[in-house]
Amino acid sequence: MPAPLSASLIDFIHLWVPTYQAAEVLLFLAAHPDRDFSAEDIVIAMHPLAISVVAVTDHTSLFVSKGLIKEAHGRYTYGPATAELARGVVELAHAYNEKPVTLIRFIY
């Protein structure tokens, strides 16, 4: 059985990541910190993952309101407002890559 997720990651997910799909959007933006994307750009770039523009818009709106990403003129850029949020995203990325089944089970 995979090791459980850390308490700090569990807290981060509870506060900031409502769905596994939202985690994927956040991690996509975090993987491209030097670029900005529209919701449509994100949908295209995340292909073959099936995600709608409406879902991306919902997730990015949430992340902007929580200080995880920045928005300017309908384009989104990774940019956590605090070092603590950035650490949470790093921990989320690690779990996504190293413990995907555990992460999926926890979020759902």
Backbone as a chain_set.jsonl record, in Angstrom:
{"seq": "MPAPLSASLIDFIHLWVPTYQAAEVLLFLAAHPDRDFSAEDIVIAMHPLAISVVAVTDHTSLFVSKGLIKEAHGRYTYGPATAELARGVVELAHAYNEKPVTLIRFIY", "coords": {"N": [[0.849, -1.182, 0.0], [0.567, 2.251, -0.833], [2.422, 4.934, 0.708], [0.815, 7.159, 2.994], [-0.512, 10.468, 2.319], [1.125, 13.533, 3.214], [0.399, 15.509, 6.141], [0.485, 18.251, 5.677], [0.066, 18.39, 2.905], [-2.469, 17.281, 2.718], [-3.945, 19.25, 4.092], [-3.491, 21.404, 2.325], [-4.775, 20.477, -0.018], [-7.427, 20.28, 0.913], [-7.985, 22.991, 1.325], [-7.462, 24.276, -1.156], [-7.747, 22.733, -3.514], [-10.264, 21.5, -5.226], [-10.959, 19.315, -6.883], [-9.639, 16.453, -8.674], [-9.193, 17.051, -11.322], [-8.946, 19.823, -11.154], [-6.538, 19.927, -9.786], [-4.874, 18.985, -11.81], [-5.031, 21.1, -13.667], [-3.9, 23.206, -12.165], [-1.317, 22.142, -11.749], [-0.463, 21.971, -14.377], [-0.237, 24.701, -15.061], [1.716, 25.404, -13.183], [3.859, 23.978, -14.165], [4.61, 25.48, -16.298], [5.702, 28.149, -15.692], [6.671, 30.435, -16.9], [5.005, 31.269, -18.877], [1.894, 32.583, -20.185], [-1.592, 31.788, -20.366], [-4.72, 31.48, -22.052], [-8.028, 30.334, -21.141], [-8.86, 28.665, -23.188], [-6.409, 28.065, -24.415], [-5.264, 26.498, -22.423], [-6.943, 24.235, -22.382], [-6.392, 23.18, -24.939], [-3.6, 22.747, -24.753], [-3.47, 20.862, -22.712], [-4.374, 18.586, -23.866], [-4.005, 15.115, -24.369], [-5.849, 15.024, -22.259], [-9.167, 15.197, -21.197], [-10.856, 18.042, -20.86], [-12.991, 20.759, -20.262], [-13.537, 24.115, -21.513], [-15.182, 25.547, -19.841], [-14.803, 24.209, -17.381], [-12.052, 24.694, -16.983], [-12.138, 27.48, -16.782], [-13.655, 27.76, -14.436], [-11.925, 26.504, -12.567], [-9.573, 28.075, -12.804], [-10.553, 30.563, -12.017], [-11.127, 30.074, -9.324], [-8.504, 29.503, -8.42], [-7.225, 31.946, -8.895], [-8.64, 33.58, -7.099], [-7.761, 32.512, -4.731], [-5.104, 33.083, -4.69], [-3.224, 31.482, -5.968], [-2.637, 31.526, -8.676], [-2.156, 34.036, -11.255], [-4.141, 36.502, -12.973], [-4.565, 38.259, -15.97], [-6.192, 40.209, -18.206], [-7.773, 38.048, -19.122], [-5.937, 36.002, -19.29], [-3.879, 33.517, -17.859], [-1.39, 32.966, -15.385], [1.032, 31.099, -13.656], [1.678, 31.784, -10.304], [2.081, 31.807, -7.237], [0.925, 33.503, -4.33], [2.242, 33.395, -1.918], [5.098, 31.944, -0.254], [4.418, 29.674, 1.121], [2.13, 28.74, -0.243], [3.366, 28.127, -2.677], [5.057, 26.034, -1.84], [3.099, 24.166, -1.192], [2.067, 23.585, -3.731], [4.31, 22.421, -4.906], [4.526, 20.14, -3.311], [2.099, 18.944, -3.962], [2.577, 18.412, -6.68], [4.628, 16.552, -6.426], [3.267, 14.412, -5.165], [1.405, 13.893, -7.174], [3.055, 12.908, -9.183], [4.471, 10.817, -7.898], [2.731, 9.37, -6.235], [0.196, 8.781, -7.506], [-2.193, 7.216, -7.376], [-2.841, 7.194, -4.672], [-3.243, 9.933, -4.322], [-5.429, 10.427, -6.064], [-7.374, 8.794, -4.845], [-7.583, 10.084, -2.368], [-8.506, 12.684, -3.041], [-10.935, 12.106, -4.258]], "CA": [[0.0, 0.0, 0.0], [1.383, 3.456, -0.884], [2.475, 5.744, 1.919], [-0.225, 8.195, 2.991], [-0.101, 11.837, 2.008], [1.516, 14.302, 4.395], [-0.643, 16.358, 6.726], [0.496, 19.561, 5.016], [-0.562, 18.242, 1.596], [-3.901, 17.088, 2.964], [-4.496, 20.577, 4.389], [-3.442, 22.173, 1.085], [-5.845, 19.991, -0.899], [-8.723, 20.689, 1.486], [-8.176, 24.433, 1.185], [-7.213, 24.872, -2.458], [-7.898, 21.857, -4.692], [-11.551, 20.831, -5.053], [-11.088, 18.091, -7.682], [-8.41, 15.976, -9.301], [-9.05, 17.827, -12.552], [-8.42, 21.13, -10.744], [-5.116, 19.697, -9.503], [-4.181, 18.893, -13.095], [-4.935, 22.457, -14.228], [-2.917, 23.932, -11.368], [0.012, 21.594, -12.019], [-0.105, 22.369, -15.739], [0.245, 26.084, -14.992], [2.971, 25.414, -12.422], [4.915, 23.417, -15.025], [4.913, 26.484, -17.321], [5.609, 29.421, -14.972], [7.131, 31.55, -17.717], [4.035, 31.519, -19.95], [0.509, 32.849, -19.808], [-2.529, 31.002, -21.158], [-6.157, 31.683, -21.926], [-8.69, 29.067, -20.809], [-8.84, 27.844, -24.404], [-5.03, 27.58, -24.57], [-5.047, 25.428, -21.443], [-7.658, 23.049, -22.878], [-5.636, 22.634, -26.08], [-2.288, 22.286, -24.3], [-3.608, 19.697, -21.839], [-4.786, 17.433, -24.661], [-5.269, 14.431, -24.588], [-6.783, 15.046, -21.139], [-10.458, 15.777, -21.575], [-11.281, 19.097, -19.949], [-13.729, 21.775, -21.015], [-13.212, 25.516, -21.252], [-15.964, 25.93, -18.655], [-14.114, 23.661, -16.206], [-10.809, 25.45, -16.809], [-12.518, 28.812, -16.309], [-14.032, 27.614, -13.022], [-10.731, 26.202, -11.765], [-8.668, 29.23, -12.775], [-11.186, 31.605, -11.19], [-10.878, 29.682, -7.934], [-7.085, 29.644, -8.115], [-6.933, 33.388, -8.836], [-9.203, 34.109, -5.852], [-6.995, 31.957, -3.612], [-3.725, 33.541, -4.767], [-2.333, 30.457, -6.52], [-2.242, 31.966, -10.015], [-2.491, 35.424, -11.554], [-4.94, 36.691, -14.184], [-4.514, 39.583, -16.587], [-6.834, 40.262, -19.52], [-8.247, 36.729, -19.529], [-4.822, 35.068, -19.433], [-3.496, 33.025, -16.541], [0.014, 32.676, -15.179], [1.351, 30.561, -12.347], [2.312, 32.776, -9.446], [1.535, 31.774, -5.875], [1.073, 34.75, -3.58], [3.125, 33.187, -0.763], [6.013, 30.793, -0.317], [3.67, 28.522, 1.643], [1.332, 28.218, -1.352], [4.3, 27.519, -3.632], [5.456, 24.734, -1.273], [1.958, 23.262, -1.34], [2.001, 23.148, -5.131], [5.433, 21.489, -5.098], [4.149, 18.887, -2.656], [1.044, 18.368, -4.797], [3.226, 17.869, -7.876], [5.34, 15.331, -6.029], [2.267, 13.354, -4.969], [0.832, 13.612, -8.494], [4.027, 12.099, -9.924], [4.978, 9.666, -7.149], [1.658, 8.645, -5.552], [-1.044, 9.214, -8.17], [-3.378, 6.477, -6.925], [-3.151, 7.718, -3.348], [-3.777, 11.277, -4.503], [-6.767, 10.297, -6.633], [-8.278, 8.27, -3.811], [-7.82, 11.093, -1.348], [-9.328, 13.782, -3.56], [-12.3, 11.623, -4.49]], "C": [[0.89, 1.24, 0.0], [1.342, 4.22, 0.433], [1.395, 6.819, 1.847], [0.36, 9.562, 2.634], [0.233, 12.572, 3.304], [0.35, 15.161, 4.886], [-0.683, 17.717, 6.038], [-0.139, 19.492, 3.637], [-2.069, 18.049, 1.749], [-4.576, 18.427, 3.26], [-4.556, 21.429, 3.126], [-4.581, 21.772, 0.151], [-7.207, 20.427, -0.378], [-9.007, 22.166, 1.235], [-8.211, 24.917, -0.256], [-7.586, 24.026, -3.671], [-9.19, 21.045, -4.574], [-11.692, 19.508, -5.799], [-9.726, 17.686, -8.228], [-8.145, 16.756, -10.587], [-8.51, 19.23, -12.244], [-6.93, 21.018, -10.435], [-4.327, 19.647, -10.803], [-4.022, 20.261, -13.751], [-3.869, 23.251, -13.482], [-1.503, 23.446, -11.675], [0.472, 21.904, -13.435], [0.464, 23.785, -15.724], [1.576, 26.179, -14.247], [4.134, 24.887, -13.253], [5.364, 24.4, -16.101], [4.88, 27.889, -16.71], [5.998, 30.645, -15.796], [6.174, 31.914, -18.843], [2.686, 31.901, -19.372], [-0.404, 32.147, -20.818], [-3.936, 31.537, -20.995], [-6.757, 30.336, -21.523], [-8.655, 28.122, -22.006], [-7.445, 27.259, -24.655], [-4.762, 26.399, -23.639], [-5.709, 24.144, -21.911], [-6.864, 22.388, -23.993], [-4.312, 22.039, -25.608], [-2.371, 21.039, -23.424], [-4.089, 18.456, -22.573], [-3.728, 16.351, -24.565], [-6.192, 14.368, -23.373], [-8.059, 15.754, -21.573], [-10.881, 16.769, -20.504], [-11.942, 20.179, -20.788], [-13.244, 23.173, -20.652], [-13.955, 25.985, -20.007], [-15.27, 25.443, -17.383], [-12.828, 24.434, -15.937], [-11.114, 26.837, -16.26], [-12.9, 28.77, -14.834], [-12.803, 27.411, -12.137], [-9.803, 27.413, -11.682], [-9.255, 30.374, -11.96], [-10.959, 31.321, -9.71], [-9.422, 29.929, -7.563], [-6.654, 31.107, -8.051], [-7.421, 33.941, -7.499], [-8.426, 33.642, -4.628], [-5.527, 32.358, -3.649], [-2.733, 32.517, -5.285], [-1.822, 30.816, -7.91], [-2.656, 33.419, -10.184], [-3.279, 35.479, -12.853], [-4.759, 38.117, -14.668], [-5.108, 39.476, -17.973], [-7.235, 38.876, -20.036], [-7.151, 35.703, -19.75], [-4.291, 34.754, -18.036], [-2.027, 32.636, -16.512], [0.184, 32.099, -13.783], [2.071, 31.627, -11.54], [1.718, 32.78, -8.065], [1.868, 33.054, -5.11], [2.034, 34.612, -2.397], [4.026, 31.988, -1.008], [5.311, 29.523, 0.169], [2.799, 27.894, 0.546], [2.224, 27.538, -2.387], [4.769, 26.157, -3.133], [4.33, 23.716, -1.401], [1.837, 22.727, -2.75], [3.128, 22.169, -5.43], [5.096, 20.134, -4.491], [3.043, 18.18, -3.438], [1.638, 17.733, -6.051], [3.972, 16.586, -7.564], [4.366, 14.17, -5.854], [1.656, 12.933, -6.302], [1.753, 12.683, -9.29], [4.403, 10.799, -9.222], [3.89, 8.8, -6.521], [0.311, 8.956, -6.201], [-2.288, 8.494, -7.662], [-3.808, 6.975, -5.555], [-3.787, 9.096, -3.452], [-5.208, 11.236, -5.05], [-7.751, 9.817, -5.576], [-8.582, 9.321, -2.753], [-8.748, 12.19, -1.838], [-10.763, 13.328, -3.781], [-12.831, 10.924, -3.263]], "O": [[1.868, 1.292, 0.747], [0.36, 4.162, 1.173], [1.093, 7.33, 0.768], [1.574, 9.762, 2.653], [-0.316, 12.262, 4.361], [-0.561, 15.49, 4.126], [-1.76, 18.277, 5.835], [-0.817, 20.434, 3.227], [-2.849, 18.607, 0.977], [-5.656, 18.707, 2.739], [-5.556, 22.102, 2.878], [-5.268, 22.63, -0.403], [-8.048, 20.892, -1.147], [-10.146, 22.543, 0.962], [-8.919, 25.877, -0.559], [-7.728, 24.57, -4.766], [-9.213, 20.016, -3.899], [-12.476, 18.656, -5.381], [-8.784, 18.478, -8.24], [-6.999, 17.079, -10.897], [-7.7, 19.76, -13.005], [-6.151, 21.907, -10.78], [-3.232, 20.205, -10.889], [-2.975, 20.546, -14.333], [-3.027, 23.898, -14.105], [-0.592, 24.256, -11.844], [1.667, 22.081, -13.673], [1.519, 24.041, -16.303], [2.457, 26.945, -14.637], [5.274, 25.309, -13.061], [6.387, 24.182, -16.75], [4.108, 28.735, -17.162], [5.682, 31.773, -15.417], [6.487, 32.768, -19.673], [2.372, 31.587, -18.224], [-0.03, 31.942, -21.973], [-4.306, 31.999, -19.916], [-6.072, 29.314, -21.558], [-8.445, 26.919, -21.85], [-7.314, 26.103, -25.056], [-4.114, 25.426, -24.024], [-5.102, 23.075, -21.844], [-6.684, 21.171, -23.992], [-3.945, 20.94, -26.024], [-1.433, 20.242, -23.398], [-4.201, 17.386, -21.974], [-2.554, 16.703, -24.684], [-7.232, 13.714, -23.443], [-8.015, 16.788, -22.24], [-11.22, 16.386, -19.384], [-11.496, 20.474, -21.897], [-12.618, 23.378, -19.612], [-13.407, 26.742, -19.205], [-15.163, 26.192, -16.411], [-12.544, 24.789, -14.794], [-10.417, 27.316, -15.366], [-12.51, 29.651, -14.067], [-12.655, 28.055, -11.099], [-9.303, 27.738, -10.605], [-8.516, 31.085, -11.279], [-10.637, 32.225, -8.939], [-9.136, 30.5, -6.511], [-5.806, 31.465, -7.234], [-6.7, 34.687, -6.837], [-8.437, 34.313, -3.595], [-4.774, 32.015, -2.737], [-1.529, 32.659, -5.071], [-0.705, 30.454, -8.278], [-3.403, 33.967, -9.374], [-3.119, 34.626, -13.726], [-4.794, 39.064, -13.882], [-4.598, 38.743, -18.821], [-7.064, 38.565, -21.214], [-7.398, 34.647, -20.332], [-4.262, 35.614, -17.156], [-1.491, 32.064, -17.462], [-0.451, 32.561, -12.835], [2.973, 32.295, -12.046], [0.925, 33.663, -7.738], [2.96, 33.606, -5.238], [2.581, 35.61, -1.926], [3.749, 31.138, -1.854], [5.587, 28.429, -0.323], [2.735, 26.671, 0.42], [1.868, 26.485, -2.915], [4.869, 25.217, -3.922], [4.575, 22.543, -1.684], [1.538, 21.55, -2.949], [2.916, 21.184, -6.137], [5.357, 19.097, -5.099], [3.052, 16.955, -3.561], [1.242, 16.634, -6.437], [3.948, 15.639, -8.351], [4.617, 13.068, -6.343], [1.417, 11.747, -6.531], [1.285, 11.781, -9.986], [4.631, 9.785, -9.882], [4.108, 7.609, -6.298], [-0.624, 9.356, -5.508], [-3.342, 9.117, -7.532], [-4.999, 7.158, -5.301], [-4.756, 9.394, -2.753], [-6.089, 11.935, -4.548], [-8.838, 10.376, -5.432], [-9.719, 9.432, -2.294], [-9.675, 12.584, -1.131], [-11.701, 14.081, -3.521], [-13.966, 10.449, -3.266]]}, "num_chains": 1, "name": "protein.A"}
